[in-house]
GROMACS .gro file of N, CA and C in nm:
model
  318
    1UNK      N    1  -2.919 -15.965  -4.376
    1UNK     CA    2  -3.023 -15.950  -4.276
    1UNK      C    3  -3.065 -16.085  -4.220
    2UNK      N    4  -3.020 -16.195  -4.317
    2UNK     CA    5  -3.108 -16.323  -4.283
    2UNK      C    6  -3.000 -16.388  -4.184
    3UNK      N    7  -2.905 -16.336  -4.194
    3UNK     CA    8  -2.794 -16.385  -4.048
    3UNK      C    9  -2.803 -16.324  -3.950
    4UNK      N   10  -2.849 -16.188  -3.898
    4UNK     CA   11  -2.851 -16.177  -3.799
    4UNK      C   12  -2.980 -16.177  -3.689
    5UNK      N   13  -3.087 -16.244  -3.785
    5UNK     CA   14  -3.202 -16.324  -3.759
    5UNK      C   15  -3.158 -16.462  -3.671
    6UNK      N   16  -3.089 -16.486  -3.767
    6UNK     CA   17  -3.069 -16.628  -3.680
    6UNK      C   18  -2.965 -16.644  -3.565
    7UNK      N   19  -2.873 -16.492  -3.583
    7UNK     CA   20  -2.774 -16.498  -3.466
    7UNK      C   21  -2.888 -16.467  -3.308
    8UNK      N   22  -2.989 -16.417  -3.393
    8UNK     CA   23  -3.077 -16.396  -3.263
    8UNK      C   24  -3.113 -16.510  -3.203
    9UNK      N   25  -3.191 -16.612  -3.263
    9UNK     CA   26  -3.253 -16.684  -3.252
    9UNK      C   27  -3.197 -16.798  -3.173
   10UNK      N   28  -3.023 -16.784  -3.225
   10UNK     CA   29  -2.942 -16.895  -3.193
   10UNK      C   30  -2.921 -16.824  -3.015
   11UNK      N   31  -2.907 -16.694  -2.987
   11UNK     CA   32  -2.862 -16.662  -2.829
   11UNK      C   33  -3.002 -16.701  -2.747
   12UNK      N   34  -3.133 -16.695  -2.817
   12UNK     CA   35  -3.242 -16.699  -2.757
   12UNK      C   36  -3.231 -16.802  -2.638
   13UNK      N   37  -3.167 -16.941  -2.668
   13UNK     CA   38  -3.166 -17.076  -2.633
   13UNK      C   39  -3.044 -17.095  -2.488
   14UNK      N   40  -2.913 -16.980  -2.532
   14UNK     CA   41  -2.832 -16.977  -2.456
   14UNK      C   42  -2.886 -16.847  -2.284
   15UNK      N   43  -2.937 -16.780  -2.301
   15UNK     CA   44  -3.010 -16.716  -2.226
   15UNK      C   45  -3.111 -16.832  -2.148
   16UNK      N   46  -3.196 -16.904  -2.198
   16UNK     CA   47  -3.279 -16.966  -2.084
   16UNK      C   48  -3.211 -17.121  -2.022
   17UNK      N   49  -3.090 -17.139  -2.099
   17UNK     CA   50  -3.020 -17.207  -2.031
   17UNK      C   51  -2.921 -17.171  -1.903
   18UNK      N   52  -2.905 -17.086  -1.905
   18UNK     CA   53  -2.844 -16.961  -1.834
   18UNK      C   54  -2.933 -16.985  -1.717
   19UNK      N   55  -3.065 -16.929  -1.705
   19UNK     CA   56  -3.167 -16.884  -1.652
   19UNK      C   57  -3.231 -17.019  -1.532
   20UNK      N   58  -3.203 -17.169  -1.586
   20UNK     CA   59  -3.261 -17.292  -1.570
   20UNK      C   60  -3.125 -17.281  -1.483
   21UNK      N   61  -3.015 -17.238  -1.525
   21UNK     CA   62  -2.911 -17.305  -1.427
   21UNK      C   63  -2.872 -17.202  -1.331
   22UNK      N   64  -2.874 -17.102  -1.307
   22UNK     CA   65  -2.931 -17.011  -1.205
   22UNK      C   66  -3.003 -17.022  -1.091
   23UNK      N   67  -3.149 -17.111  -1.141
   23UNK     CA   68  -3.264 -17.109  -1.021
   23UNK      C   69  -3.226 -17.285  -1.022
   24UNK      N   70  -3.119 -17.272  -0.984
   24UNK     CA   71  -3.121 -17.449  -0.978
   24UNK      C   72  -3.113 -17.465  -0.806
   25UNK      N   73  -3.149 -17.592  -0.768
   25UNK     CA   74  -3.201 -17.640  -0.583
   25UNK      C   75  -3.049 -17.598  -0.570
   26UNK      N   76  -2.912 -17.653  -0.603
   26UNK     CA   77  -2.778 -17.606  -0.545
   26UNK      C   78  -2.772 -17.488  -0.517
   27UNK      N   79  -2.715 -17.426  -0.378
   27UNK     CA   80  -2.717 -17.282  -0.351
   27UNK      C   81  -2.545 -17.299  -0.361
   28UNK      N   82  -2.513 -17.122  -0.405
   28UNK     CA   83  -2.398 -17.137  -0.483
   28UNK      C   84  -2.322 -17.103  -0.321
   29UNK      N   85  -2.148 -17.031  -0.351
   29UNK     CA   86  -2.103 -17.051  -0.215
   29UNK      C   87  -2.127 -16.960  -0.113
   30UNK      N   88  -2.203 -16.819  -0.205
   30UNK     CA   89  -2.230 -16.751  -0.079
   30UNK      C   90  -2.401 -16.777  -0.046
   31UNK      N   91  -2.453 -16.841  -0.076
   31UNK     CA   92  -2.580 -16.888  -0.042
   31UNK      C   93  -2.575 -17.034   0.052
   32UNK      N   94  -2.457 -17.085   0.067
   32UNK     CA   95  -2.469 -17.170   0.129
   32UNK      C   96  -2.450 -17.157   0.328
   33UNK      N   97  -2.532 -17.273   0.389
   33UNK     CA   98  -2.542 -17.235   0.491
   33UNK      C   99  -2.407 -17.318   0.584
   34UNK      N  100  -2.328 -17.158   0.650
   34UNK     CA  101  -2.207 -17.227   0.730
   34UNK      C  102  -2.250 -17.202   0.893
   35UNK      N  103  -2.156 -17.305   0.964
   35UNK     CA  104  -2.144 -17.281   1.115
   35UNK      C  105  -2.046 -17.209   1.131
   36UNK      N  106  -2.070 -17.133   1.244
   36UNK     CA  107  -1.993 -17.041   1.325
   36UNK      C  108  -1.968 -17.095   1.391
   37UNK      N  109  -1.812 -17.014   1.473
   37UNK     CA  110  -1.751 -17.082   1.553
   37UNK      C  111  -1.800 -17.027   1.698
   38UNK      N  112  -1.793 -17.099   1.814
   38UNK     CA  113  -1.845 -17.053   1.908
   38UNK      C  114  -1.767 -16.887   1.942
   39UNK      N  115  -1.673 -16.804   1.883
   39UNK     CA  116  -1.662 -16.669   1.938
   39UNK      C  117  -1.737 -16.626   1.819
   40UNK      N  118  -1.752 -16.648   1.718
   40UNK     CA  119  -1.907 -16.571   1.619
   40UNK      C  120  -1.997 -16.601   1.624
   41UNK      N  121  -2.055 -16.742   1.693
   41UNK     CA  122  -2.163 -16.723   1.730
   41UNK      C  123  -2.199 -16.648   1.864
   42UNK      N  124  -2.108 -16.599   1.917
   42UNK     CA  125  -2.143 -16.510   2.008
   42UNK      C  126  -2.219 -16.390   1.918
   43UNK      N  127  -2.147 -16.327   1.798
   43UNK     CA  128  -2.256 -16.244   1.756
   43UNK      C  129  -2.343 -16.227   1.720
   44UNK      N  130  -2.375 -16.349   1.603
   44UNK     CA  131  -2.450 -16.373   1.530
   44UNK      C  132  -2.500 -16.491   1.554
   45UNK      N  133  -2.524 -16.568   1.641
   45UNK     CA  134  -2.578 -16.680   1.685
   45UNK      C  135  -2.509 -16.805   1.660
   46UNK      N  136  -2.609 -16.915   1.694
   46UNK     CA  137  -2.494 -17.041   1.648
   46UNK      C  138  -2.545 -17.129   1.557
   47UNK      N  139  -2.683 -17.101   1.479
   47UNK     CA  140  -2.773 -17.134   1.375
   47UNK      C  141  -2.684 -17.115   1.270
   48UNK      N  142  -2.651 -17.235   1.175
   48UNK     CA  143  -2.584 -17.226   1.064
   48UNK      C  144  -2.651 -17.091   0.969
   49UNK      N  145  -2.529 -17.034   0.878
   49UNK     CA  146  -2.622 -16.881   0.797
   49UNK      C  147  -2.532 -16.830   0.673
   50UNK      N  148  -2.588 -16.814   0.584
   50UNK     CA  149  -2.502 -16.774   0.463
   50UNK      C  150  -2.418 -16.679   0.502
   51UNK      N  151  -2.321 -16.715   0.460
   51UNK     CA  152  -2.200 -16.600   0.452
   51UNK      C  153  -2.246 -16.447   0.443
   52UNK      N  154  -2.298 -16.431   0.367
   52UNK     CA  155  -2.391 -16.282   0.365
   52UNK      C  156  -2.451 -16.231   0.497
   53UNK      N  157  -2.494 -16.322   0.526
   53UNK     CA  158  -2.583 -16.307   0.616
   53UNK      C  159  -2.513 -16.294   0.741
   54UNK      N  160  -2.398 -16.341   0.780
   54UNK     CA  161  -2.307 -16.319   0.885
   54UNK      C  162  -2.244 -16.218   0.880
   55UNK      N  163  -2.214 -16.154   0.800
   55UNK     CA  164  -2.154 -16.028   0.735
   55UNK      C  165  -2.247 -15.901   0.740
   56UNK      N  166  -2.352 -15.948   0.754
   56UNK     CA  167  -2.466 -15.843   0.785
   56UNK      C  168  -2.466 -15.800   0.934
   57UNK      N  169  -2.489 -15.918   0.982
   57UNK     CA  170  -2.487 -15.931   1.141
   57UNK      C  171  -2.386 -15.868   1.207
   58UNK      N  172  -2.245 -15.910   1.102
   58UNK     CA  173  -2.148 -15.836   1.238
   58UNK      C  174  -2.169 -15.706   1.229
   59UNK      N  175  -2.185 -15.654   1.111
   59UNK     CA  176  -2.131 -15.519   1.066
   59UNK      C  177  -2.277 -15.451   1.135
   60UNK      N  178  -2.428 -15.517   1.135
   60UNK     CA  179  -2.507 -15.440   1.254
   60UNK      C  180  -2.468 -15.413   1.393
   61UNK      N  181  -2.383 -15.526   1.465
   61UNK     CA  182  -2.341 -15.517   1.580
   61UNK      C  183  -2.193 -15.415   1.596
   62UNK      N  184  -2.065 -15.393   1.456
   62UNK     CA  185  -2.015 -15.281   1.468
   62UNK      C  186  -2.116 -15.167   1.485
   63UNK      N  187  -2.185 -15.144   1.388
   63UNK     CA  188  -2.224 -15.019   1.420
   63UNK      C  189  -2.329 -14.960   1.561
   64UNK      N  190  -2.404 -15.065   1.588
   64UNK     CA  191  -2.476 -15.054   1.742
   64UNK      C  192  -2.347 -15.056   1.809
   65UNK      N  193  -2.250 -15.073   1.830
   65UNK     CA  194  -2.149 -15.026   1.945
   65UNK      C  195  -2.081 -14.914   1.889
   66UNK      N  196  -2.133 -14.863   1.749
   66UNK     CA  197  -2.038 -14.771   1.778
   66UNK      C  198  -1.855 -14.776   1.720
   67UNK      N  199  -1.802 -14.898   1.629
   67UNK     CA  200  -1.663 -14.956   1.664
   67UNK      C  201  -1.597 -14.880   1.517
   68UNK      N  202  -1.693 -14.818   1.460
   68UNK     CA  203  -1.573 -14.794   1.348
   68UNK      C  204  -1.497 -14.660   1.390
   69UNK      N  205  -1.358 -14.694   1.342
   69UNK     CA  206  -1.298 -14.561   1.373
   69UNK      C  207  -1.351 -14.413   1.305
   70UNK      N  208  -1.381 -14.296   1.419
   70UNK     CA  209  -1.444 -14.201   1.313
   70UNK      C  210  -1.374 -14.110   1.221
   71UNK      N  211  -1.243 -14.101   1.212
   71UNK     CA  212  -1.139 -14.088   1.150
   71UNK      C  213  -1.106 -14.160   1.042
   72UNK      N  214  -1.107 -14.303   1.033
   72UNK     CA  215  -1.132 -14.362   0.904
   72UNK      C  216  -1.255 -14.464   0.915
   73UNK      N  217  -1.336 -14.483   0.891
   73UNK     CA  218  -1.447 -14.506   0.862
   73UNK      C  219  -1.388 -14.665   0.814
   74UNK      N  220  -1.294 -14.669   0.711
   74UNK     CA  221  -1.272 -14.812   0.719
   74UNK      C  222  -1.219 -14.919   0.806
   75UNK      N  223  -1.178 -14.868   0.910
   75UNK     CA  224  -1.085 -14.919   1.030
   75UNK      C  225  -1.210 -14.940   1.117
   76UNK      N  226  -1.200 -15.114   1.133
   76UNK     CA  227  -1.296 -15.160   1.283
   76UNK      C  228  -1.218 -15.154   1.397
   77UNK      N  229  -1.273 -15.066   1.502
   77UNK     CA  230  -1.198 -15.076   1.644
   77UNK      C  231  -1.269 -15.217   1.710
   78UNK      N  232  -1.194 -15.346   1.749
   78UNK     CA  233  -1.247 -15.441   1.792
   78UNK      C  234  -1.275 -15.419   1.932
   79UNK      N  235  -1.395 -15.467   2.012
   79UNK     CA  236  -1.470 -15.498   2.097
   79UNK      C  237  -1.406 -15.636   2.159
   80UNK      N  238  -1.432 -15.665   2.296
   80UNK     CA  239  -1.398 -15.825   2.361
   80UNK      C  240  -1.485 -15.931   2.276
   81UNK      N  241  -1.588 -15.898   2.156
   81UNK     CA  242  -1.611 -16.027   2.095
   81UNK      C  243  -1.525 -16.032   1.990
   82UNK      N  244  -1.513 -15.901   1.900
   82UNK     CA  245  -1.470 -15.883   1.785
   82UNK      C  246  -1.304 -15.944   1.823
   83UNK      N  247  -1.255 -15.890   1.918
   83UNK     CA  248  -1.037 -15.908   1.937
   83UNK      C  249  -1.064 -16.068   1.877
   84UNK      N  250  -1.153 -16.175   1.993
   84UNK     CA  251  -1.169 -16.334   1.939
   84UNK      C  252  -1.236 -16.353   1.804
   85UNK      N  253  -1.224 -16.302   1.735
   85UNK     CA  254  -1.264 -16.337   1.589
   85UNK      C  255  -1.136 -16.287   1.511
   86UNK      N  256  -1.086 -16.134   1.573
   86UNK     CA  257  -1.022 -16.096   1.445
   86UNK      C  258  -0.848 -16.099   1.493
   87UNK      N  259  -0.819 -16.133   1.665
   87UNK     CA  260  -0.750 -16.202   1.688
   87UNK      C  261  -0.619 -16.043   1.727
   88UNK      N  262  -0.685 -15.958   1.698
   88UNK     CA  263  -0.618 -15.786   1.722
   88UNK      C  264  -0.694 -15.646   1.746
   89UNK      N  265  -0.647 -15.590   1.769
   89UNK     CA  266  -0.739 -15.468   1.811
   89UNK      C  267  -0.814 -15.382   1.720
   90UNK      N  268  -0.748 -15.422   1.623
   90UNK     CA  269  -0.790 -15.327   1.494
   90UNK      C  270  -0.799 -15.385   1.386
   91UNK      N  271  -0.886 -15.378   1.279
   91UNK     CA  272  -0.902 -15.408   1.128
   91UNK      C  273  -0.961 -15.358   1.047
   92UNK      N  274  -0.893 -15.374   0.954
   92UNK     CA  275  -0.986 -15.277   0.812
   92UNK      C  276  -1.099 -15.356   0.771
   93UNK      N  277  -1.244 -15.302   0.698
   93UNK     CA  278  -1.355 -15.389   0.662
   93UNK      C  279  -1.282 -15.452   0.560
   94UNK      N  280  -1.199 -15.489   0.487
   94UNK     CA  281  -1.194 -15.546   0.350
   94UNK      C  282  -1.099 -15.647   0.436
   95UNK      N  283  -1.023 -15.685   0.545
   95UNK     CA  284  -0.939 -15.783   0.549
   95UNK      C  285  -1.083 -15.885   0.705
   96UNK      N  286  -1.178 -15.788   0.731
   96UNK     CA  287  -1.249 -15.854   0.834
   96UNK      C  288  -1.323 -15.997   0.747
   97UNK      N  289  -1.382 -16.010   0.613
   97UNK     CA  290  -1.365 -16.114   0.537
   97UNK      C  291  -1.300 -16.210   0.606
   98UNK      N  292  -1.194 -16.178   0.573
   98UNK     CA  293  -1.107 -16.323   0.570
   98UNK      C  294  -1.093 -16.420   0.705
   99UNK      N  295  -1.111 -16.323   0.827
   99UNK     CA  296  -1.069 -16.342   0.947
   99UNK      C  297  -1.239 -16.430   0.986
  100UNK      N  298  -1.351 -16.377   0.946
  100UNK     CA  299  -1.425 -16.435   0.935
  100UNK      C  300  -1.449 -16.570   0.873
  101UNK      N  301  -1.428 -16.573   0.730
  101UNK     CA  302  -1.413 -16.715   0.687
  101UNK      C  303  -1.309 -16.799   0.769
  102UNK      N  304  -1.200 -16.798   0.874
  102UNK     CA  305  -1.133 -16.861   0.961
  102UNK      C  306  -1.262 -16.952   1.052
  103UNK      N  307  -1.376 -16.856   1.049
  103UNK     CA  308  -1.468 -16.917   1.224
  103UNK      C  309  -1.577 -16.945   1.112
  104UNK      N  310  -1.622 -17.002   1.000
  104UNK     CA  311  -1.694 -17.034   0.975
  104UNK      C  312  -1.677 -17.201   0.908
  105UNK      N  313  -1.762 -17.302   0.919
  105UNK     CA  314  -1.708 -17.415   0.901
  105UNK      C  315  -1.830 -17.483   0.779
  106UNK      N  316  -1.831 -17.521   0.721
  106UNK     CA  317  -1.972 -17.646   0.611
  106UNK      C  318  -2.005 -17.722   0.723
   0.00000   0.00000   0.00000
């Protein structure tokens, strides 16, 4: 019993170290703030913005137009902003990622 007292005692220390390095001033990489390239800041402005946060934006402006295919739901039909970002007429949400990190810069 008297060991697993102290196995406690011993994680107690690893938890608020954890915790200290968590809320630390460095924002990690999706908290950090990137520039857009001038065809994404057409959507989402040209104010540097966490990755998240650009990803929010487009996917409000798919859906105010309307662009996902209604047949598959995962397929973006691109728009004249979206073709200059994603460089084709069509894309799935899981490869629009990547095409995005292309127009975003530190």
């Amino acid at each position: 019993m008297a060991t697993k007292t102290t196995e406690k005692k011993a994680a107690a220390p690893k938890k608020e170290t954890a915790t200290k390095a968590a809320s630390g001033t460095k924002p990690n990489a999706l908290q950090q703030p990137l520039k857009p390239s001038p065809e994404l800041a057409a959507i989402v402005g040209d104010k540097p913005l966490p990755r998240g946060e650009v990803v929010s934006k487009v996917w409000e402006h798919i859906k105010k137009h309307n662009l996902q295919n209604p047949e598959n739901k995962r397929e973006i039909v691109a728009d004249d902003k979206l073709k200059k970002i994603f460089g084709k007429d069509k894309c799935s949400m899981f490869e629009m990622n990547k095409h995005l990190a292309a127009h975003l810069k530190s």
